[in-house]
PDB file of C-alpha atoms and ligand atoms in Angstrom:
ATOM      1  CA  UNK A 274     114.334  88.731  77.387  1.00 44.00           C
ATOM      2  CA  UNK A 275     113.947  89.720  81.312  1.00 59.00           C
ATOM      3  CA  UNK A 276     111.202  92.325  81.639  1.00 71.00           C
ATOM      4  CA  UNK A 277     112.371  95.451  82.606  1.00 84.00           C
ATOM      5  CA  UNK A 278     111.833  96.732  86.703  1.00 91.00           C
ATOM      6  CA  UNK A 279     108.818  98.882  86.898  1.00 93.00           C
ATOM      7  CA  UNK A 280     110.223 101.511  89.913  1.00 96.00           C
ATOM      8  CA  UNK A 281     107.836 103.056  92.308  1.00 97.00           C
ATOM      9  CA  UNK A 282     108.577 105.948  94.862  1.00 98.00           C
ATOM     10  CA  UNK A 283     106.227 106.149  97.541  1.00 98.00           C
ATOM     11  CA  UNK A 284     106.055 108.149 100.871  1.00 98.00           C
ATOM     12  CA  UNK A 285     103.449 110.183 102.935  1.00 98.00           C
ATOM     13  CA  UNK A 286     102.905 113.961 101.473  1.00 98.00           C
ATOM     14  CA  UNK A 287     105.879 115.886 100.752  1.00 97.00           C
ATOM     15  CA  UNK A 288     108.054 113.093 101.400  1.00 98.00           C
ATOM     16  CA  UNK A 289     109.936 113.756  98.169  1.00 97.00           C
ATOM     17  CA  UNK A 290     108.734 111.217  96.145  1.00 98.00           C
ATOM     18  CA  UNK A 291     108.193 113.670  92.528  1.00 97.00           C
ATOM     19  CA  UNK A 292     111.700 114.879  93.496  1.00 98.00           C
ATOM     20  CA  UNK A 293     113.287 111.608  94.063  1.00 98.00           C
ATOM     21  CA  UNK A 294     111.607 109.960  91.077  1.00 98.00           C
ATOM     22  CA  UNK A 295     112.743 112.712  88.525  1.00 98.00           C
ATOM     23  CA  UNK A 296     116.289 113.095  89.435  1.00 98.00           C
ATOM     24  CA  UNK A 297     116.202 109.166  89.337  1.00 98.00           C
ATOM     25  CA  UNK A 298     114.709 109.056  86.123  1.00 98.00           C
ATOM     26  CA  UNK A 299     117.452 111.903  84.579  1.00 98.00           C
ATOM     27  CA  UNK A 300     120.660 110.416  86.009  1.00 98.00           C
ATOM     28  CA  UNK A 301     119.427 106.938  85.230  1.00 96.00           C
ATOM     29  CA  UNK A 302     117.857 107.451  81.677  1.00 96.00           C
ATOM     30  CA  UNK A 303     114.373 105.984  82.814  1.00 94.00           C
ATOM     31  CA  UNK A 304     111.348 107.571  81.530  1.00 93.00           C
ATOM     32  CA  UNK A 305     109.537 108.716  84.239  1.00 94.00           C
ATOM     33  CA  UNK A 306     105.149 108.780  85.236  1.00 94.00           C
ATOM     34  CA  UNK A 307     104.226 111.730  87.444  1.00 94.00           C
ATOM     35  CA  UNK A 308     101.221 112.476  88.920  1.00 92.00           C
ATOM     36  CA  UNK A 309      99.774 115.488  87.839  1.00 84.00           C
ATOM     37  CA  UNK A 310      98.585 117.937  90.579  1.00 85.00           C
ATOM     38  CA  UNK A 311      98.105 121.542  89.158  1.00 82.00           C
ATOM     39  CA  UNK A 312      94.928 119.911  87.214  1.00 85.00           C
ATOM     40  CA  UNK A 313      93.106 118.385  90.250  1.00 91.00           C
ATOM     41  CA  UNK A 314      89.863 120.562  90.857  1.00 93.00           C
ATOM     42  CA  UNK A 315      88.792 119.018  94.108  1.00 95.00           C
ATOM     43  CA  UNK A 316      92.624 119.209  96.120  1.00 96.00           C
ATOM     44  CA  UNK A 317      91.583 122.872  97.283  1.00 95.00           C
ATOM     45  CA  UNK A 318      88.179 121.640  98.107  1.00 96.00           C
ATOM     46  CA  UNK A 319      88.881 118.350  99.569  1.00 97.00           C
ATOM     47  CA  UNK A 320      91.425 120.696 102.368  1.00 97.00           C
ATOM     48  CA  UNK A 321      88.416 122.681 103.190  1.00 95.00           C
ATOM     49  CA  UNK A 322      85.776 120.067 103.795  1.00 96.00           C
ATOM     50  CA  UNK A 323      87.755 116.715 103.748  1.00 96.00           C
ATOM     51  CA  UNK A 324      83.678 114.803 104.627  1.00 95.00           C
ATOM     52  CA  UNK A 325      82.009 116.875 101.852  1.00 97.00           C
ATOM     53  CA  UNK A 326      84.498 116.009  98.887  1.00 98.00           C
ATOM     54  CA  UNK A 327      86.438 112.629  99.687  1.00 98.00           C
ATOM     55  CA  UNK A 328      84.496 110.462  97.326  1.00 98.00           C
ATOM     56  CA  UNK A 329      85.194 113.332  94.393  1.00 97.00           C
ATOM     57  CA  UNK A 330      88.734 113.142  94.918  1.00 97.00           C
ATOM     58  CA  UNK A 331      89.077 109.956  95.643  1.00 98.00           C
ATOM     59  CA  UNK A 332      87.400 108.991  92.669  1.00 97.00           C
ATOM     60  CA  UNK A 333      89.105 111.213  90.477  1.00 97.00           C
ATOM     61  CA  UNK A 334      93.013 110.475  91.708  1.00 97.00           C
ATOM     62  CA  UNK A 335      91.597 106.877  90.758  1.00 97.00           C
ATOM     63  CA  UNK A 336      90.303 107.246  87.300  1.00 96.00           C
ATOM     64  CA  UNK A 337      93.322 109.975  86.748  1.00 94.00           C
ATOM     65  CA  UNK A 338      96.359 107.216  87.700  1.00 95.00           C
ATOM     66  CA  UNK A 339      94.404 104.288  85.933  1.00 95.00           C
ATOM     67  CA  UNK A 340      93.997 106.303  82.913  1.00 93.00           C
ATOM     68  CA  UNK A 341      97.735 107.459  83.305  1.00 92.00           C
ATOM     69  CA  UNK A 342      99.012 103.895  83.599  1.00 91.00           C
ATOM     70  CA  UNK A 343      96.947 102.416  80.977  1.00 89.00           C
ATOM     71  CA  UNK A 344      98.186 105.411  78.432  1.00 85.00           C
ATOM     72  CA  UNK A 345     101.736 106.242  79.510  1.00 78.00           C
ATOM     73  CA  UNK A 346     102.609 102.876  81.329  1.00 67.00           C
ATOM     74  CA  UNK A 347     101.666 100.326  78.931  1.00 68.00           C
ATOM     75  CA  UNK A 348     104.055 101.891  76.700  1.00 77.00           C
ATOM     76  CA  UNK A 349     106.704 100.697  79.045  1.00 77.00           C
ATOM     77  CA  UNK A 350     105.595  98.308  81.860  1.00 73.00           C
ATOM     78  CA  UNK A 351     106.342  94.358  80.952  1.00 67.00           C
ATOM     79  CA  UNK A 352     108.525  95.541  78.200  1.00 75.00           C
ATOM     80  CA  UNK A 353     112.529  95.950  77.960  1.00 74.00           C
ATOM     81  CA  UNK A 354     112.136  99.450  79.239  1.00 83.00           C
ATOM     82  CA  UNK A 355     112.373 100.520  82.482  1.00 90.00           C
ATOM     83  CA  UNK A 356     110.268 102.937  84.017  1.00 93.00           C
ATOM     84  CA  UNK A 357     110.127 105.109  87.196  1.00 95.00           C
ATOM     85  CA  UNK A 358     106.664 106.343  88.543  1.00 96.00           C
ATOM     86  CA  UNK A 359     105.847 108.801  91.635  1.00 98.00           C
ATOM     87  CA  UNK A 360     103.289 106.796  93.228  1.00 98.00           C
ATOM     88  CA  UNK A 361     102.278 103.320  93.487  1.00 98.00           C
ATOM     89  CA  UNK A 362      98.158 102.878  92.580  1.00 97.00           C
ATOM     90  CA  UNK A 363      97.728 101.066  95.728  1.00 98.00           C
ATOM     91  CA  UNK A 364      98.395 104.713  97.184  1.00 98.00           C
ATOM     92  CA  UNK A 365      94.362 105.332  96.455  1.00 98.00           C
ATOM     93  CA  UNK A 366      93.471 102.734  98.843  1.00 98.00           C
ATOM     94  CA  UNK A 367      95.400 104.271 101.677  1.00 98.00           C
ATOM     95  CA  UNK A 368      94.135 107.471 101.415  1.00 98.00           C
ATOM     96  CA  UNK A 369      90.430 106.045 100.610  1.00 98.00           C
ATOM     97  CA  UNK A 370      90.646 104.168 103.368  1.00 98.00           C
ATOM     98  CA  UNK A 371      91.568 107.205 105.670  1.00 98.00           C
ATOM     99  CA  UNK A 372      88.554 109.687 103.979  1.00 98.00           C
ATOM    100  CA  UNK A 373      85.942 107.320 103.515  1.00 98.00           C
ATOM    101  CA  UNK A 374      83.809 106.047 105.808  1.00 97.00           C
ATOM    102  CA  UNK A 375      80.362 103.643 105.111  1.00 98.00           C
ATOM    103  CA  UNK A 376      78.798 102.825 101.644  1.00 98.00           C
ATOM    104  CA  UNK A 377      81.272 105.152  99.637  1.00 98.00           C
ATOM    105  CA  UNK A 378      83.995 103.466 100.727  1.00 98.00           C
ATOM    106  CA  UNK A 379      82.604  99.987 100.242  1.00 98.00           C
ATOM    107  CA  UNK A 380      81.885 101.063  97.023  1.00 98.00           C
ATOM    108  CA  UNK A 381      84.927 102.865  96.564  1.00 98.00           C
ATOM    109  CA  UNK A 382      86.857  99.608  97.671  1.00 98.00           C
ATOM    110  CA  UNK A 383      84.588  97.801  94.591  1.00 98.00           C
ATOM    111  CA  UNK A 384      86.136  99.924  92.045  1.00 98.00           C
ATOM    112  CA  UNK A 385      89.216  99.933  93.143  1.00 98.00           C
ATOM    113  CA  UNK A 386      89.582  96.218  92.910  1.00 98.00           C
ATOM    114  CA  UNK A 387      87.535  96.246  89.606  1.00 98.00           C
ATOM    115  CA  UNK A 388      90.000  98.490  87.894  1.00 97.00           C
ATOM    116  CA  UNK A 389      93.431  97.578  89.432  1.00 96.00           C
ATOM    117  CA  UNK A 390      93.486  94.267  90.319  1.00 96.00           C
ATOM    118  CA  UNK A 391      94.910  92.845  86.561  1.00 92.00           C
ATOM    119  CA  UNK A 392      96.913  95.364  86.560  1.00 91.00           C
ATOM    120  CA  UNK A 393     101.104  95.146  86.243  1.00 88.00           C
ATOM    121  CA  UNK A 394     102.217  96.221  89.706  1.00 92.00           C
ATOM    122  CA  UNK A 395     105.578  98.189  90.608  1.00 95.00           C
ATOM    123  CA  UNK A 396     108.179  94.955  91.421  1.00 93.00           C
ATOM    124  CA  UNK A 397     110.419  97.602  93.690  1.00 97.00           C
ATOM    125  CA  UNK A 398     109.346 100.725  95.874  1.00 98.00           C
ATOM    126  CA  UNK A 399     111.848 103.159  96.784  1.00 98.00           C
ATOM    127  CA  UNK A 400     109.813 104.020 100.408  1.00 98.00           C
ATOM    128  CA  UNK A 401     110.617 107.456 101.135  1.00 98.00           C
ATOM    129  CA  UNK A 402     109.931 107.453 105.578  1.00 98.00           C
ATOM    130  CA  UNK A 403     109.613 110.707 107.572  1.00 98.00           C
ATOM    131  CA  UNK A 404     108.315 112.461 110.591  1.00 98.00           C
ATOM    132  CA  UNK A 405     105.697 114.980 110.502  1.00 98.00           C
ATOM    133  CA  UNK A 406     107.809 117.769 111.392  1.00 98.00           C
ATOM    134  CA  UNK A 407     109.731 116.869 108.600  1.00 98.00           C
ATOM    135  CA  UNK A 408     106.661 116.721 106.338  1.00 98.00           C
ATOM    136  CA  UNK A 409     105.648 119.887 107.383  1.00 98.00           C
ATOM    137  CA  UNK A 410     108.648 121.333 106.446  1.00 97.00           C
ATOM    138  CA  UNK A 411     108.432 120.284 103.239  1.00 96.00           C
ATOM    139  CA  UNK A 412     104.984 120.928 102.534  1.00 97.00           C
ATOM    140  CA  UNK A 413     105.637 124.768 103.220  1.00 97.00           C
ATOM    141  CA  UNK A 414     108.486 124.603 101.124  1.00 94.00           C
ATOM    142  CA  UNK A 415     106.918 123.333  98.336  1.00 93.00           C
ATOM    143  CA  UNK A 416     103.959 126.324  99.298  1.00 95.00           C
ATOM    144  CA  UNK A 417     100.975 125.152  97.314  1.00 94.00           C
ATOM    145  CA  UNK A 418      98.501 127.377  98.851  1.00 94.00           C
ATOM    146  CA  UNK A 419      95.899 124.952  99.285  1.00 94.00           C
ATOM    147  CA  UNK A 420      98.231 122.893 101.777  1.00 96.00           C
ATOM    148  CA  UNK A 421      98.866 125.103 103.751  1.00 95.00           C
ATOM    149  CA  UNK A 422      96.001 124.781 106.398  1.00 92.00           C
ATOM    150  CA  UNK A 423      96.764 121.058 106.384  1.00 95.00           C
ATOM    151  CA  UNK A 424      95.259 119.468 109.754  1.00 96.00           C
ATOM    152  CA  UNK A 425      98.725 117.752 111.438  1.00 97.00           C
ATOM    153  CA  UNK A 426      96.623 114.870 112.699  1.00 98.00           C
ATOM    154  CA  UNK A 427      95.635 113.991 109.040  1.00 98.00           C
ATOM    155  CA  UNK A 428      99.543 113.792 107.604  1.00 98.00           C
ATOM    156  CA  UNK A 429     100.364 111.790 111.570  1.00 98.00           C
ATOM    157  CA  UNK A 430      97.428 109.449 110.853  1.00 98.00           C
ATOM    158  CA  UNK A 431      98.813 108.788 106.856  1.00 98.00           C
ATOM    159  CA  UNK A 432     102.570 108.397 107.927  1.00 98.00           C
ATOM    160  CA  UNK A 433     101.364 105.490 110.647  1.00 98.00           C
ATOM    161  CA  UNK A 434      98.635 104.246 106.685  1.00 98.00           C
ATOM    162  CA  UNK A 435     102.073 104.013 105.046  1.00 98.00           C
ATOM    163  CA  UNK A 436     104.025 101.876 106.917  1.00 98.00           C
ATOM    164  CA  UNK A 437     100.940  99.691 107.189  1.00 98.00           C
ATOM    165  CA  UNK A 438     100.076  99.606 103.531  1.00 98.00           C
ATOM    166  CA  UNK A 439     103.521  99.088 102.763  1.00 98.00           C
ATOM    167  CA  UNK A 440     104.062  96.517 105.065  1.00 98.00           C
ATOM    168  CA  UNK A 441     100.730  94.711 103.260  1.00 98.00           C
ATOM    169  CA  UNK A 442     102.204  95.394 100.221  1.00 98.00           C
ATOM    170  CA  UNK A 443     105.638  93.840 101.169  1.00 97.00           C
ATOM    171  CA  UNK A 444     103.811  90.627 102.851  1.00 97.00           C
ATOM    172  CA  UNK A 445     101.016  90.222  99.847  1.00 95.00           C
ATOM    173  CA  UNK A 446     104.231  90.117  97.553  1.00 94.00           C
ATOM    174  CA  UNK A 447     107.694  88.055  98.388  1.00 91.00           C
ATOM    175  CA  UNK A 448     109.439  88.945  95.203  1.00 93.00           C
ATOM    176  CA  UNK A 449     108.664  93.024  95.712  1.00 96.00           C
ATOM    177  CA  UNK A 450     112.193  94.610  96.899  1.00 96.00           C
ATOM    178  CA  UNK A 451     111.678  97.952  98.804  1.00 97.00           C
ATOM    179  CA  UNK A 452     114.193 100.460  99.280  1.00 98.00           C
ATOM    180  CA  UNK A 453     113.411 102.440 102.143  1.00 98.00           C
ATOM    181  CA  UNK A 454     114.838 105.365 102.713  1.00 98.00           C
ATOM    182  CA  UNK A 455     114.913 107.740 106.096  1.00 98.00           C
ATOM    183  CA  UNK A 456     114.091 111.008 104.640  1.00 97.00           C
ATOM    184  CA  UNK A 457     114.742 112.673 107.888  1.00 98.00           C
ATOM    185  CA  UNK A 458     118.370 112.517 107.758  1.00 97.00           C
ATOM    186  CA  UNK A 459     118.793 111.889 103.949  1.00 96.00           C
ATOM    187  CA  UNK A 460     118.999 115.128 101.879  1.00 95.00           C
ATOM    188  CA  UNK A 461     119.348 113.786  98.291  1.00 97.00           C
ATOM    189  CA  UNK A 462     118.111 117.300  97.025  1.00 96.00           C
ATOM    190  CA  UNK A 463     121.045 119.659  98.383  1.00 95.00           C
ATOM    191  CA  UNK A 464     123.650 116.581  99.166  1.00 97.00           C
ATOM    192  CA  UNK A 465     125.149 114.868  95.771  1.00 97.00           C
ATOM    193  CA  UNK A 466     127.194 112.407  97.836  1.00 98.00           C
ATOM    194  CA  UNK A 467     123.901 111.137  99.409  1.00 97.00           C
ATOM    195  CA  UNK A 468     121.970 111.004  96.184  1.00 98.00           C
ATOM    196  CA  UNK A 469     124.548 108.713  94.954  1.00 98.00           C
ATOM    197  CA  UNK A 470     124.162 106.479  97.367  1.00 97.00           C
ATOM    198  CA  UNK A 471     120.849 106.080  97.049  1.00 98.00           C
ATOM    199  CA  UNK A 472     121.528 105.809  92.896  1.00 98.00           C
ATOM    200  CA  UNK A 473     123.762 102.794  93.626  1.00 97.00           C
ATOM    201  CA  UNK A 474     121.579 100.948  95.546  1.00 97.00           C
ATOM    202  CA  UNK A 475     118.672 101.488  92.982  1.00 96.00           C
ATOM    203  CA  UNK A 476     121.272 100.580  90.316  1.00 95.00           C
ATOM    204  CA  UNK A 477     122.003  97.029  92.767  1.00 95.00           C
ATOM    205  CA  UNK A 478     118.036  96.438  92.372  1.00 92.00           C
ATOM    206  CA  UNK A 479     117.070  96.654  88.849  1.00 90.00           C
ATOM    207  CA  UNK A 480     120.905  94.828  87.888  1.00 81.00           C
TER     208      UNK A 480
HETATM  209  N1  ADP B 199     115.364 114.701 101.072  1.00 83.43           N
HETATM  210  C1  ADP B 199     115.050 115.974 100.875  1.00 83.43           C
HETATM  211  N2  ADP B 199     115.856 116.925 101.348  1.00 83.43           N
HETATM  212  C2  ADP B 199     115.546 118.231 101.190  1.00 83.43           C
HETATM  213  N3  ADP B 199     114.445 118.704 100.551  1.00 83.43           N
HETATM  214  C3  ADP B 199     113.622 117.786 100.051  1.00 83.43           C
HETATM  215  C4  ADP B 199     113.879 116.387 100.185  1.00 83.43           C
HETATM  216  N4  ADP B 199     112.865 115.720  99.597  1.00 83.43           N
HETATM  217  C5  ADP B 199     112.017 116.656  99.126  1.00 83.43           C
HETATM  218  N5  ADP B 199     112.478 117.899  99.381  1.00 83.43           N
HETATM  219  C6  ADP B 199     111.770 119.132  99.036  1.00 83.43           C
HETATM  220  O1  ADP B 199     110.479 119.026  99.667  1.00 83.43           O
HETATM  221  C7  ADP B 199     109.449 119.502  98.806  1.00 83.43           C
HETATM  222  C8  ADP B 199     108.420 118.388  98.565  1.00 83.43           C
HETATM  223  O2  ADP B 199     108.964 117.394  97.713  1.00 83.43           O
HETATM  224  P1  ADP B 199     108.082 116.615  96.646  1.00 83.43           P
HETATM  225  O3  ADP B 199     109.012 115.851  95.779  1.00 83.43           O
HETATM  226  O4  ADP B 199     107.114 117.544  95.985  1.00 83.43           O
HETATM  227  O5  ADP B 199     107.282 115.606  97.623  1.00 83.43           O
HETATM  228  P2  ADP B 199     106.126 114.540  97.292  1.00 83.43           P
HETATM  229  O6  ADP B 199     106.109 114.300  95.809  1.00 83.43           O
HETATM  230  O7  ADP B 199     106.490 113.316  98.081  1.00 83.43           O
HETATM  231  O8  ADP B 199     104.859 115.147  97.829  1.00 83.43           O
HETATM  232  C9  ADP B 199     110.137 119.993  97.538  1.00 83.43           C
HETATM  233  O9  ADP B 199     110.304 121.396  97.666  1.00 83.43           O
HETATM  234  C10 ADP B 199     111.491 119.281  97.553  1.00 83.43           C
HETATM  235  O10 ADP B 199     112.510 120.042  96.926  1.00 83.43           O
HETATM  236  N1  LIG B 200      92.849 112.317  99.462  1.00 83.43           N
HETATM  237  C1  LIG B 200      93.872 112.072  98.621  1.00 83.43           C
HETATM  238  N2  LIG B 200      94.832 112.994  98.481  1.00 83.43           N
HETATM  239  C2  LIG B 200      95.852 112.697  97.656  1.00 83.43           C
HETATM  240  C3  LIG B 200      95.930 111.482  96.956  1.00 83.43           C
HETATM  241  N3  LIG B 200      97.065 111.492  96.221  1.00 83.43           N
HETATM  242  C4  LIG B 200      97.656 112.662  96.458  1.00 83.43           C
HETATM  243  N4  LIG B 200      96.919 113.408  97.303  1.00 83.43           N
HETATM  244  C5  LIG B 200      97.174 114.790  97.689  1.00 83.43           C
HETATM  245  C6  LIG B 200      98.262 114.996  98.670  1.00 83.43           C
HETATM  246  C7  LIG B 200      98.887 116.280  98.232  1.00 83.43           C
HETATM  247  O1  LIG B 200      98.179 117.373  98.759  1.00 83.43           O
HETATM  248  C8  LIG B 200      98.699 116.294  96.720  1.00 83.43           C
HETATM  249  C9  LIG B 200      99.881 115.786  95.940  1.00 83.43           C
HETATM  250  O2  LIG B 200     100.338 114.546  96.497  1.00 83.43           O
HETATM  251  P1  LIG B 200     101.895 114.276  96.772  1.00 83.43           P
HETATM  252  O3  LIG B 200     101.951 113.101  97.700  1.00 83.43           O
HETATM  253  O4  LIG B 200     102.484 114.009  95.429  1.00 83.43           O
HETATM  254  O5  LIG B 200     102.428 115.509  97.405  1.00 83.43           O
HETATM  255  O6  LIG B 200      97.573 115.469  96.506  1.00 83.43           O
HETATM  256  C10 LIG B 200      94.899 110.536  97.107  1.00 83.43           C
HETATM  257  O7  LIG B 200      94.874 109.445  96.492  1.00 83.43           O
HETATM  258  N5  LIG B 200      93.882 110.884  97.939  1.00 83.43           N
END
């Protein structure tokens, strides 16, 4: 039997990914892995004093989304089932590699490996791509309070980490097939005709 596509959606903060990756996984019957966010006890922390509480977070968006995958994903990944996720765990090591600095993230990069590395990877990433005005837009949309003070630079410097770690990812792996989309001009939210479009070209992929 083929194995089944295991779907990630990937894209700097508030790119749409959780959005994207939910309507995907209702019009296209594919159970879906979300990140969970409300539960994080370090996000509001980490915006305050991004030096003092990196490792925390980092750490715990680690053990959270291998514990998630192992759990949740093993149910479906390398079996006849498809299933959709909202982030790619290779998404740790581009924000670790952006709020570490030194022995943490040395060690950090240790774990990382230790704990992911025999594990079944995404084989296509929908890459959701926008600007930071966009992102900003989005971000205050969405109005988590603890986002709100977020420093520009930081979202500028992890748009240019995304195309870079998805460029890695792309070269590291021939037989990954990204979708990338521009989510500047494409409104899949409040534009049906659009969303379709994107549903036929993830339908081409995982045919
Ligand atoms: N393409 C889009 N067009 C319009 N609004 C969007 C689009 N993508 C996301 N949004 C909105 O932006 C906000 C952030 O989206 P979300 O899915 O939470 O992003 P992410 O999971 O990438 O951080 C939400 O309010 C969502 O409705
Ligand atoms: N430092 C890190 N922050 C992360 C990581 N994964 C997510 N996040 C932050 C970004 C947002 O504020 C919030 C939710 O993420 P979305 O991209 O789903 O909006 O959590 C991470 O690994 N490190």
């Amino acid at each position: 039997m083929k194995q089944a596509p295991f779907i990630a959606v990937e894209g700097p903060i508030g790119a749409g990914k959780t959005t994207l990756a939910s309507m995907l996984s209702t019009e296209l019957h594919i159970p879906i892995i979300k990140e969970i966010v409300e539960e994080n006890p370090f996000l509001d922390k980490f915006y305050q004093n991004i030096d003092e509480w990196s490792f925390q977070l980092e750490m715990f968006f680690l053990c959270n989304r291998y514990k998630q995958l192992e759990d949740t994903g093993l149910q479906y990944i390398g079996k006849a089932q498809p299933v959709i996720s909202d982030y790619h765990i290779y998404k740790n090591l581009i924000f670790a590699e952006r709020t570490l600095k030194g022995v943490k993230l040395e060690k950090y990069r240790q774990i990382y490996h230790l704990l992911t590395d025999d594990m079944p990877k995404p084989d296509i990433i929908i890459y959701i791509r926008a600007n930071l005005d966009t992102l900003l837009g989005r971000i205050r949309k969405r109005a988590r309070p603890f986002e709100q003070d977020m420093d520009p630079a930081y979202l500028e410097q992890l748009i240019t980490d995304y195309d870079k770690g998805i460029q890695f990812l792309a070269e590291q792996s021939p037989s990954l097939r990204i979708l990338t989309i521009n989510g500047n001009e494409i409104d899949f939210v409040d534009n049906q005709a659009q969303f379709e479009l994107i549903v036929s070209d993830v339908k081409e992929l995982i045919q």
